[in-house]
PDB file of C-alpha atoms in Angstrom:
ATOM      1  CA  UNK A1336      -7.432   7.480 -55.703  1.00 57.00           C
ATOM      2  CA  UNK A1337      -5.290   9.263 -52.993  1.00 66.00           C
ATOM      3  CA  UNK A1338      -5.161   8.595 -49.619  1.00 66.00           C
ATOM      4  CA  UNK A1339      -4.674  11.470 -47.415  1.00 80.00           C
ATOM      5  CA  UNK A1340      -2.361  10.995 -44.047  1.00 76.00           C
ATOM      6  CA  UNK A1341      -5.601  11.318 -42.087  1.00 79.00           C
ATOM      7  CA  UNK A1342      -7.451   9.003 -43.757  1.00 78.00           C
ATOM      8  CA  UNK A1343      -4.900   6.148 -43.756  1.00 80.00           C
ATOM      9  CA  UNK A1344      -4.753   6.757 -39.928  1.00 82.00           C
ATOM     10  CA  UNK A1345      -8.810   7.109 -39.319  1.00 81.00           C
ATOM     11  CA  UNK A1346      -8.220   3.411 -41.163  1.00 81.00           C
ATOM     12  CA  UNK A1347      -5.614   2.328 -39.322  1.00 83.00           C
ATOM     13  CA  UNK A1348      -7.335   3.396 -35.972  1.00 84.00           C
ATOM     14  CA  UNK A1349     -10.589   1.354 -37.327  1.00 79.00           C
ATOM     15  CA  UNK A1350      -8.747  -2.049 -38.050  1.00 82.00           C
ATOM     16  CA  UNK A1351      -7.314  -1.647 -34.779  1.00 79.00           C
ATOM     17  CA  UNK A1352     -10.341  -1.158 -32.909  1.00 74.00           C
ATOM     18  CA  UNK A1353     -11.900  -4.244 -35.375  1.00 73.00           C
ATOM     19  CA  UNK A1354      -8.944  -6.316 -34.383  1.00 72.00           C
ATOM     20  CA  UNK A1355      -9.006  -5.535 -30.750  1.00 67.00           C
ATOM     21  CA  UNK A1356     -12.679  -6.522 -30.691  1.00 68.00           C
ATOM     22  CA  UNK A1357     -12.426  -9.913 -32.347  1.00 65.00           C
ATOM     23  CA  UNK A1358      -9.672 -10.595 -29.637  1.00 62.00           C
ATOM     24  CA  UNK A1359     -11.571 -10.329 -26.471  1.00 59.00           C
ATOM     25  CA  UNK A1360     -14.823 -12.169 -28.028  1.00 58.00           C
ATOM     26  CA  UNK A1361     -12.392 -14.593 -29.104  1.00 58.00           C
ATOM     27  CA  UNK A1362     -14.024 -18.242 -27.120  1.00 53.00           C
ATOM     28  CA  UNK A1363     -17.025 -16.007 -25.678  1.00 54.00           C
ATOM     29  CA  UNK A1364     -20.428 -16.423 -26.439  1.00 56.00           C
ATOM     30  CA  UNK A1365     -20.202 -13.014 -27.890  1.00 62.00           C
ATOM     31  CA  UNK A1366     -18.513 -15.104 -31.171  1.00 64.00           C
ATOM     32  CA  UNK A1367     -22.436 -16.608 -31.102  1.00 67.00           C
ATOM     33  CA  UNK A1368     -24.495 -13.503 -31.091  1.00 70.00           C
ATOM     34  CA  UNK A1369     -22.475 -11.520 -33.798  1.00 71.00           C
ATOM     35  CA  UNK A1370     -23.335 -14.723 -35.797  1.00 74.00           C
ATOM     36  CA  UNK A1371     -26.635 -13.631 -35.561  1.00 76.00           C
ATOM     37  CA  UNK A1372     -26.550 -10.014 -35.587  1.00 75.00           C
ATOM     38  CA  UNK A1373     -24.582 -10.833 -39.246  1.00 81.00           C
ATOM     39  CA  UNK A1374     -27.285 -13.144 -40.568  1.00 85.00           C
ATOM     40  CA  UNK A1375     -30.228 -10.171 -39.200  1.00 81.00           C
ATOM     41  CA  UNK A1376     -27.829  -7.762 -41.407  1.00 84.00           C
ATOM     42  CA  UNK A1377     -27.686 -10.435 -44.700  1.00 88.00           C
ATOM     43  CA  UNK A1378     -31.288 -10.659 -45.017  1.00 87.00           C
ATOM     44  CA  UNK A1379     -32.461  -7.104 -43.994  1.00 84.00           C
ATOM     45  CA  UNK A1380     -30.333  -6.242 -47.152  1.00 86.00           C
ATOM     46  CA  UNK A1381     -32.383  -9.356 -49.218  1.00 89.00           C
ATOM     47  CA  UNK A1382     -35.296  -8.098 -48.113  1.00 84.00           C
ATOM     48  CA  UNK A1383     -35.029  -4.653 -48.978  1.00 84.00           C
ATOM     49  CA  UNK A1384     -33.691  -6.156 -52.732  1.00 86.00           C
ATOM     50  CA  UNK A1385     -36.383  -8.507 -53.042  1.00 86.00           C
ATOM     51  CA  UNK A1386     -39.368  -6.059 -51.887  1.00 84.00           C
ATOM     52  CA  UNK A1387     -40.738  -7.717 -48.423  1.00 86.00           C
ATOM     53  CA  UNK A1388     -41.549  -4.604 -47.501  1.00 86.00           C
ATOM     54  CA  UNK A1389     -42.889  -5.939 -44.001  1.00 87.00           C
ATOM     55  CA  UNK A1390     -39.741  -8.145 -42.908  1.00 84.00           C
ATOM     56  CA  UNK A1391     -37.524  -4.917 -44.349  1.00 82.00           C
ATOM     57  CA  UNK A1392     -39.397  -2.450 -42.017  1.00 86.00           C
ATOM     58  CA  UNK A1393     -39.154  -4.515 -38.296  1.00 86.00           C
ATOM     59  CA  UNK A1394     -35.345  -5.272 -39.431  1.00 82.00           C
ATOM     60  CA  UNK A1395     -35.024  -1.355 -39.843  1.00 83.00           C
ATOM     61  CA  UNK A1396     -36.498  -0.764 -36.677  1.00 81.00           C
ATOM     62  CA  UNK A1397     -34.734  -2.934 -34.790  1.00 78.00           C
ATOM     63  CA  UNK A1398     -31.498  -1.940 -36.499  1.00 75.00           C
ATOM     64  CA  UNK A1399     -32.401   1.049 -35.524  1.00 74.00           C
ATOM     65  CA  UNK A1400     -32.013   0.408 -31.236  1.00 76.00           C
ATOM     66  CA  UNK A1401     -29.390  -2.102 -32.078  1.00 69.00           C
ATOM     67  CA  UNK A1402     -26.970   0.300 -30.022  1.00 71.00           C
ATOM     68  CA  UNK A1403     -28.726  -0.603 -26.668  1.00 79.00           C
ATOM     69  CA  UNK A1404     -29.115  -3.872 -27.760  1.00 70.00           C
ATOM     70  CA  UNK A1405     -25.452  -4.716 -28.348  1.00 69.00           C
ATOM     71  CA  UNK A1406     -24.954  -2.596 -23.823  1.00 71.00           C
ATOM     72  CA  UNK A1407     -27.728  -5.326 -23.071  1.00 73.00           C
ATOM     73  CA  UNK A1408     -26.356  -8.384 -24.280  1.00 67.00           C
ATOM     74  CA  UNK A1409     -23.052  -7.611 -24.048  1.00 65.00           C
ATOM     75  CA  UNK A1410     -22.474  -5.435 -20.651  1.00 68.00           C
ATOM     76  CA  UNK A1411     -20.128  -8.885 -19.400  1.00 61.00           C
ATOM     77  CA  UNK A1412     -17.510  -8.439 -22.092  1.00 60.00           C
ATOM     78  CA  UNK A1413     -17.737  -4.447 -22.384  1.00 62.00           C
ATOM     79  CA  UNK A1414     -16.588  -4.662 -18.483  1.00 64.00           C
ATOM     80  CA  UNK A1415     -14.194  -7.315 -19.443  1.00 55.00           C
ATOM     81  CA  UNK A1416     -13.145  -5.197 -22.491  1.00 58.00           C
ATOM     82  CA  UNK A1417     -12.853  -1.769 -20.441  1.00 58.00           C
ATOM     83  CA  UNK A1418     -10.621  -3.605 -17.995  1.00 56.00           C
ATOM     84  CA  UNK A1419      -8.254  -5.059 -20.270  1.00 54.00           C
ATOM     85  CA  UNK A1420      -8.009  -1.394 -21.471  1.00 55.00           C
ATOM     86  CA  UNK A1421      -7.406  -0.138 -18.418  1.00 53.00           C
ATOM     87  CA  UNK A1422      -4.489  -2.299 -17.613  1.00 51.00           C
ATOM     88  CA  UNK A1423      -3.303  -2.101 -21.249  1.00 52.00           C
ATOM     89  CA  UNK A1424       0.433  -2.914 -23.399  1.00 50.00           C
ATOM     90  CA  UNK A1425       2.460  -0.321 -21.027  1.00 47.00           C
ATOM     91  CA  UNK A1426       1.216  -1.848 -17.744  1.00 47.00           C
ATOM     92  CA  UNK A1427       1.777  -5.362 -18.780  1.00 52.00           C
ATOM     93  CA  UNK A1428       5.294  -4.337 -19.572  1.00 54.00           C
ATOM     94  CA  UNK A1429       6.285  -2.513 -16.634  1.00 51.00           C
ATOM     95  CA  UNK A1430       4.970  -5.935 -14.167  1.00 56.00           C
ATOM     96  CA  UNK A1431       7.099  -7.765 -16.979  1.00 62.00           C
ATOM     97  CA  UNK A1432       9.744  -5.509 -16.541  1.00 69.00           C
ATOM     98  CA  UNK A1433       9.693  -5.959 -12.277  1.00 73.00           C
ATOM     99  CA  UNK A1434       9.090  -9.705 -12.934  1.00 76.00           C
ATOM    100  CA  UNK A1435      12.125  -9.814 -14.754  1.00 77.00           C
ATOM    101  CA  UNK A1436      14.081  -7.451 -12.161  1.00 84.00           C
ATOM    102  CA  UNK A1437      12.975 -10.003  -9.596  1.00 85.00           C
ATOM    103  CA  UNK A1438      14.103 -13.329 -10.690  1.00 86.00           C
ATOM    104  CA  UNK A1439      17.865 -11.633 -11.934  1.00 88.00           C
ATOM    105  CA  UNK A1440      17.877 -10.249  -8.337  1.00 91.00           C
ATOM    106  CA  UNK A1441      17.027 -13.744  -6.931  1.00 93.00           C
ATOM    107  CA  UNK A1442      19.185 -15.698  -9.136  1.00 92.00           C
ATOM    108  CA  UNK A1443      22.359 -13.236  -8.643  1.00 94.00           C
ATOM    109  CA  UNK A1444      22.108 -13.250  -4.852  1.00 96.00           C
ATOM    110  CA  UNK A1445      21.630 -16.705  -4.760  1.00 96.00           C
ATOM    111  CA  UNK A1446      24.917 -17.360  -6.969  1.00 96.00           C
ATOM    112  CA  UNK A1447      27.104 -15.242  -4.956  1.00 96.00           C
ATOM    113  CA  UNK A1448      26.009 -16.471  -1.747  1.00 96.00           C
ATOM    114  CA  UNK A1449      27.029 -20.135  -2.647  1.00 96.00           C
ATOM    115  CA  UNK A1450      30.024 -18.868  -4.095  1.00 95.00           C
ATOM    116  CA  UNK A1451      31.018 -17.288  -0.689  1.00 94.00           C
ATOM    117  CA  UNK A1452      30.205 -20.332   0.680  1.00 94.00           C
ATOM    118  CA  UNK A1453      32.009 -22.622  -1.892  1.00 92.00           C
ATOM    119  CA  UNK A1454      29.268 -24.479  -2.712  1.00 95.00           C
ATOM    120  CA  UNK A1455      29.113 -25.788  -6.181  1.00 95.00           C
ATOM    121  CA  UNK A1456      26.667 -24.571  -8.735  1.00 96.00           C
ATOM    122  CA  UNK A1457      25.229 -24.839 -12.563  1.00 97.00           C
ATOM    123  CA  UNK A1458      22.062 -23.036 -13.358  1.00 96.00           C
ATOM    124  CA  UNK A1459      21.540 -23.095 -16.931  1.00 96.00           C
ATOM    125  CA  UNK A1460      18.839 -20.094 -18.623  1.00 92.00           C
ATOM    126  CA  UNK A1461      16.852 -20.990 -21.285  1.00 91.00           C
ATOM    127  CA  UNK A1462      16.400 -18.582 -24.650  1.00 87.00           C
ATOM    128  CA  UNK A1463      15.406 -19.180 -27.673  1.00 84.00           C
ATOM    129  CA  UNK A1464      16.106 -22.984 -28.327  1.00 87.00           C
ATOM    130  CA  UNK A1465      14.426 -25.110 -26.279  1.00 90.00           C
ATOM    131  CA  UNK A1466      15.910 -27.513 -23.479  1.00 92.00           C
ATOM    132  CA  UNK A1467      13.220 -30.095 -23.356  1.00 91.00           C
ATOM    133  CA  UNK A1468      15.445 -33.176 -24.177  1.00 91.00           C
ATOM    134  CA  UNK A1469      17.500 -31.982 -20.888  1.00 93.00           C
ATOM    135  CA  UNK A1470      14.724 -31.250 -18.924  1.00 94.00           C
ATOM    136  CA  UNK A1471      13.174 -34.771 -19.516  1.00 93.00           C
ATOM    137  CA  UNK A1472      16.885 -36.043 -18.016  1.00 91.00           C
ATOM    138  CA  UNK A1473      16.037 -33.840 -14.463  1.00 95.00           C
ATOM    139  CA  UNK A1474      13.449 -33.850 -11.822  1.00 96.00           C
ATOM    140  CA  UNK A1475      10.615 -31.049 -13.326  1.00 95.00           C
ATOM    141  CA  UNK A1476       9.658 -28.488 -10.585  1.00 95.00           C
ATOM    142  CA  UNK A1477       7.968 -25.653 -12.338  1.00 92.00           C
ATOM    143  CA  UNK A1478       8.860 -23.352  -9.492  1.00 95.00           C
ATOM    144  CA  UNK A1479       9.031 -19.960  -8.647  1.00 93.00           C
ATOM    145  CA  UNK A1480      12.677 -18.662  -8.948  1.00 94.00           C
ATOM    146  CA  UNK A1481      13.932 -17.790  -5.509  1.00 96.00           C
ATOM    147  CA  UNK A1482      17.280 -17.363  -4.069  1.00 96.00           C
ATOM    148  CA  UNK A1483      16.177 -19.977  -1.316  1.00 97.00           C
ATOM    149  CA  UNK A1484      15.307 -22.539  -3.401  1.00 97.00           C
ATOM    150  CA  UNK A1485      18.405 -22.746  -5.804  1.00 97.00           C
ATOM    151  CA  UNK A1486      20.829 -22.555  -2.276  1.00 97.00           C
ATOM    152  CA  UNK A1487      18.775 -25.530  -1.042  1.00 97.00           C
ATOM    153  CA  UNK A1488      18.860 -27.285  -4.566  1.00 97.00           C
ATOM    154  CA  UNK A1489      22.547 -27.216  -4.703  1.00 96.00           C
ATOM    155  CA  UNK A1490      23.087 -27.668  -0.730  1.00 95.00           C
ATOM    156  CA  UNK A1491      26.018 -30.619  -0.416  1.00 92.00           C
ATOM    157  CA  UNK A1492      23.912 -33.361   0.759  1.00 89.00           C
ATOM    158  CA  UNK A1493      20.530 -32.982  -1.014  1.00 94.00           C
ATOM    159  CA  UNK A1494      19.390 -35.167  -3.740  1.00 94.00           C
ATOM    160  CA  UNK A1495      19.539 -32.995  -6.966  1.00 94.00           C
ATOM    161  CA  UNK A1496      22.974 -30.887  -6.047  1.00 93.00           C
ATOM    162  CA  UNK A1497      25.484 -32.479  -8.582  1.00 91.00           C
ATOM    163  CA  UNK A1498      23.340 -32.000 -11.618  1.00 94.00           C
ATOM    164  CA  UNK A1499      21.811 -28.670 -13.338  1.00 96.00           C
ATOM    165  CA  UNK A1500      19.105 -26.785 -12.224  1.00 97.00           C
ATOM    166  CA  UNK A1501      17.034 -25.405 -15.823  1.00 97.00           C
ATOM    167  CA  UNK A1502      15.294 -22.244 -15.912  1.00 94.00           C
ATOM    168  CA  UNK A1503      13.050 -21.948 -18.416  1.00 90.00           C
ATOM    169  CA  UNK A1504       9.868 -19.166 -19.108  1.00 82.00           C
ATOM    170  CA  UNK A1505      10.951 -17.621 -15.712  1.00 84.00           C
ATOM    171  CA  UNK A1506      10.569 -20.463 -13.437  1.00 92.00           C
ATOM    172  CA  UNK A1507      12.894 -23.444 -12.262  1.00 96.00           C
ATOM    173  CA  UNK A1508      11.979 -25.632 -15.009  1.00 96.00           C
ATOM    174  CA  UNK A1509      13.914 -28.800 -13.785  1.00 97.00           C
ATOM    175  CA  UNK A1510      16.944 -29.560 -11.234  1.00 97.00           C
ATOM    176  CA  UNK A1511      18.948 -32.627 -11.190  1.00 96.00           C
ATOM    177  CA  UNK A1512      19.736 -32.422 -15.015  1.00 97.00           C
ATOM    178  CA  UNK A1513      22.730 -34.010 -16.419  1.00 94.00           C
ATOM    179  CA  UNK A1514      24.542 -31.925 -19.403  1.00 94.00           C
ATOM    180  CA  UNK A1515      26.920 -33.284 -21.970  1.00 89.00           C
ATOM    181  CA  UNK A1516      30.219 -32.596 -21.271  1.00 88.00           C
ATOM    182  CA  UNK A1517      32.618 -30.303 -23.565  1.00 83.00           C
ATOM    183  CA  UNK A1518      35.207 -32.126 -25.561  1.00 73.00           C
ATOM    184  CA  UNK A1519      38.091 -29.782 -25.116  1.00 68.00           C
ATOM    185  CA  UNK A1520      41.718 -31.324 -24.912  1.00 61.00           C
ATOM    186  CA  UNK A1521      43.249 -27.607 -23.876  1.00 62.00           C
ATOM    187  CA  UNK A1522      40.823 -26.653 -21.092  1.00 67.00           C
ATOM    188  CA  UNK A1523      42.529 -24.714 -18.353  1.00 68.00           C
ATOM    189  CA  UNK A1524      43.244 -27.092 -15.582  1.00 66.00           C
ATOM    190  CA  UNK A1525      41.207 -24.466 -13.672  1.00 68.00           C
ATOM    191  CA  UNK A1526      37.954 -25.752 -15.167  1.00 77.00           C
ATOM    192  CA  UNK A1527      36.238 -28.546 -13.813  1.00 81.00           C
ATOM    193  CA  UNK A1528      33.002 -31.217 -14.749  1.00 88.00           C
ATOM    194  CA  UNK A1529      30.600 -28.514 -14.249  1.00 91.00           C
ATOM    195  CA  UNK A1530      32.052 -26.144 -16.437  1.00 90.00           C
ATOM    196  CA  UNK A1531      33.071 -28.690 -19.088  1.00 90.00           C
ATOM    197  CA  UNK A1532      29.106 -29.283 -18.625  1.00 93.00           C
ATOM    198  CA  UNK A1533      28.710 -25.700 -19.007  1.00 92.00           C
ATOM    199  CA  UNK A1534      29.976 -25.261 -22.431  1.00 91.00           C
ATOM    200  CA  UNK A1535      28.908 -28.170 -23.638  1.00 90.00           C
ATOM    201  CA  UNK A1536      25.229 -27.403 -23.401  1.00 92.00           C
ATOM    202  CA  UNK A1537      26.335 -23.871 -24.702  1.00 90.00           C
ATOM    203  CA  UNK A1538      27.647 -25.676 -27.823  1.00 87.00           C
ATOM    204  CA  UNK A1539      23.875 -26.755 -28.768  1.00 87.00           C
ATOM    205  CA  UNK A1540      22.190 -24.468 -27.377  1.00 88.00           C
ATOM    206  CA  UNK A1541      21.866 -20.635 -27.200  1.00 87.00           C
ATOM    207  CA  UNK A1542      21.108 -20.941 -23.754  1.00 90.00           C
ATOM    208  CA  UNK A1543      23.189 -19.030 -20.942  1.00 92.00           C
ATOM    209  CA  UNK A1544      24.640 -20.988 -18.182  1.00 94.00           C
ATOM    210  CA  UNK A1545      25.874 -19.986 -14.727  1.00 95.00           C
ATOM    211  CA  UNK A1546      28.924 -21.668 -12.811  1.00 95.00           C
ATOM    212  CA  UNK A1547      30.232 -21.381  -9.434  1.00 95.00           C
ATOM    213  CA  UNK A1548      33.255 -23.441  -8.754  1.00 92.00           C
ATOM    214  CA  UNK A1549      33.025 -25.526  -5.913  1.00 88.00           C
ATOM    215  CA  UNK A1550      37.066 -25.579  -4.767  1.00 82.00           C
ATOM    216  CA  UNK A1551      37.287 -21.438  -5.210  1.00 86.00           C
ATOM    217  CA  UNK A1552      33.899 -20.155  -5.152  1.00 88.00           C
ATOM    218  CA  UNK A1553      34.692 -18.059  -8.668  1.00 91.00           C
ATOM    219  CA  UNK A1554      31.785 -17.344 -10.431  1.00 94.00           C
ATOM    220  CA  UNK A1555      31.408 -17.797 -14.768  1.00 92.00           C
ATOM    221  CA  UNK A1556      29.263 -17.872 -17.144  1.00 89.00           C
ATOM    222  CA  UNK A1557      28.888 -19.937 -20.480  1.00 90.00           C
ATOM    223  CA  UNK A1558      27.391 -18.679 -24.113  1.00 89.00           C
ATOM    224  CA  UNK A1559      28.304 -19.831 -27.476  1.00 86.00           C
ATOM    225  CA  UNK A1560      30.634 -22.202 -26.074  1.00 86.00           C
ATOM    226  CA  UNK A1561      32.905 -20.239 -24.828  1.00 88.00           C
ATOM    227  CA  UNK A1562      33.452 -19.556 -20.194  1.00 89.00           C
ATOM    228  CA  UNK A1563      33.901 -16.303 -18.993  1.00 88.00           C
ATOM    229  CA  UNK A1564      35.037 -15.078 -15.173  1.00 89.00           C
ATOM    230  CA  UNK A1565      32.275 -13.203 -14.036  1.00 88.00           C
ATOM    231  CA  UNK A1566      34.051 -10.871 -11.614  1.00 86.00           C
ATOM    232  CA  UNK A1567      31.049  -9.428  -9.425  1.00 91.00           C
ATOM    233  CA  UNK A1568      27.692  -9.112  -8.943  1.00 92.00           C
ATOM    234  CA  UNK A1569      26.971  -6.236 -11.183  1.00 92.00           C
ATOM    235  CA  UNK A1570      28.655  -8.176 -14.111  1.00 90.00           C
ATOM    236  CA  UNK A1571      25.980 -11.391 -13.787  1.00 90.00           C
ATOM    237  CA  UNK A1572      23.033  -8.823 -13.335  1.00 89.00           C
ATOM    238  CA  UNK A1573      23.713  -7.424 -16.599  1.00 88.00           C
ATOM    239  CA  UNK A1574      24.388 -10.404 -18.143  1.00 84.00           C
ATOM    240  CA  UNK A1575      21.408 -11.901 -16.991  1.00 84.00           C
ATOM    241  CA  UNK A1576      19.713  -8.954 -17.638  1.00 83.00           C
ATOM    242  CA  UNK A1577      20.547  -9.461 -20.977  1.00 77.00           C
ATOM    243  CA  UNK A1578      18.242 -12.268 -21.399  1.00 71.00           C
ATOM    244  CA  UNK A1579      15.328 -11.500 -19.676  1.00 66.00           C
ATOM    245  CA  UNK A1580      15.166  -7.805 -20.951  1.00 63.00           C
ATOM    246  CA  UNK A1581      14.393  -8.983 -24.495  1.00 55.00           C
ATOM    247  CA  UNK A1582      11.528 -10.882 -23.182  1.00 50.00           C
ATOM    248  CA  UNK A1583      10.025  -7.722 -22.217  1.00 44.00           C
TER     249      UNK A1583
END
C-alpha cells in the first residue's frame, strides 16, 4: 500500500487535530462525557451485530444529531478551545520573547548601575542544572526580576548584600546565597571572594554568573569555570541573551 504526500498530510493534520483535542479536555468534565459518547458508540455497534433492532434504531437516530449535541454540551470548552487558538504557538512566543527582552534589560541596567556606583555584586542565572541545594542556603523570594530590586538587594548595609542573589525560571529565585569558593592557587590578584565564588558554582553547574567588583566597579561574567571582563553593556545583553533566548 502507498501512501500518497496528500494523504500522509490529511493524516498528519487529523492526529493533530485528535491530539489538540485530548489536550484541552485534559481535567475537564468533557474527559466524562466522551466516556459516554464511546460506550453509546460500543453498543450501537453490538446491537446492530446482535439484531436489537429497536436499541440499534434510537442509537442511529441519535447518532444521527450527535453534531448539535456535542455545541450543546460542550459550548464551555469550544470557547475555551477557540481562544487558545486564537492566541496560539506564535503569540505565546513573541510575549516569551518580550518577557525575556525584559528581565535581560532589567538585569543589565541594574549591573551597570552598581558598577558605576562600586557596589559589589553576584547574580548567578540558572540553566539547565538545577540550583536547589544553593537556593535552600539563601532567603527564597520568588520575585519579579527588576533592576530596583537587585540594586536594593546588594545595597551596602542591607541584610542579604554579601551573598548571591539566584535567578531561576525568570524570577529572583533566592538572595543571600552562599557559593563555594574556587580552588585556584594562580588567580589574578585582581579577583576577589565573589569571583572565586563565581567560578566555583560555574565548576558544578552550567549556570551563568554575573560579577561586579566592588573596589573597581568592572563587570564579568562566569561559565564553565572560567571569568571573563565583560567590557559594556551590549556585551552582558548578549550574553544574557544567550540564555534566555533558548528558552523561547
Amino acid at each position: 500500500m502507498h501512501f500518497t504526500w496528500r494523504e500522509a498530510l490529511d493524516v498528519a493534520i487529523v492526529t493533530f487535530i485528535f491530539y489538540r483535542g485530548l489536550l484541552l479536555i485534559k481535567g475537564t468534565r468533557a474527559v466524562s462525557i466522551m466516556h459516554g459518547f464511546l460506550l453509546i458508540i460500543i453498543i450501537y455497534y453490538i446491537s446492530g451485530e446482535v439484531g436489537l433492532n429497536t436499541l440499534h434504531w434510537l442509537l442511529t437516530n441519535f447518532l444521527g444529531s450527535v453534531f448539535l449535541v456535542v455545541i450543546v454540551l460542550f459550548q464551555a470548552d469550544i470557547r475555551r478551545a477557540l481562544s487558545t487558538m486564537g492566541t496560539g504557538l506564535f503569540w505565546r512566543r513573541v510575549r516569551r520573547s518580550e518577557e525575556a527582552e525584559g528581565i535581560v534589560r532589567e538585569v543589565v541596567l541594574a549591573v551597570f548601575r552598581m558598577a558605576r556606583t562600586s557596589t559589589g555584586a553576584l547574580v548567578v542565572i540558572e540553566r539547565d542544572i538545577p540550583l536547589g541545594d544553593v537556593i535552600q542556603r539563601g532567603v527564597k523570594l520568588s520575585a519579579k526580576v527588576t533592576k530596583e530590586l537587585l540594586i536594593t538587594i546588594f545595597h551596602p548595609g542591607t541584610p542579604l548584600h554579601d551573598g548571591a542573589v539566584v535567578i531561576s525560571r525568570d524570577q529572583v529565585a533566592a538572595a543571600g546565597c552562599i557559593l563555594p569558593l574556587a580552588a585556584i592557587s594562580g588567580l589574578d590578584s585582581v579577583y576577589g571572594t565573589r569571583h572565586r565564588a563565581a567560578l566555583g558554582i560555574t565548576e558544578e553547574s552550567d549556570c551563568l554568573v554575573v560579577v561586579v567588583a566592588e573596589e573597581r566597579g568592572v563587570v564579568s561574567f562566569a561559565e564553565n569555570g572560567e571569568i571573563i571582563a565583560c567590557p559594556d553593556e551590549a556585551a552582558l545583553r548578549a550574553k544574557l541573551w544567550d540564555v534566555w533566548g533558548r528558552r523561547i
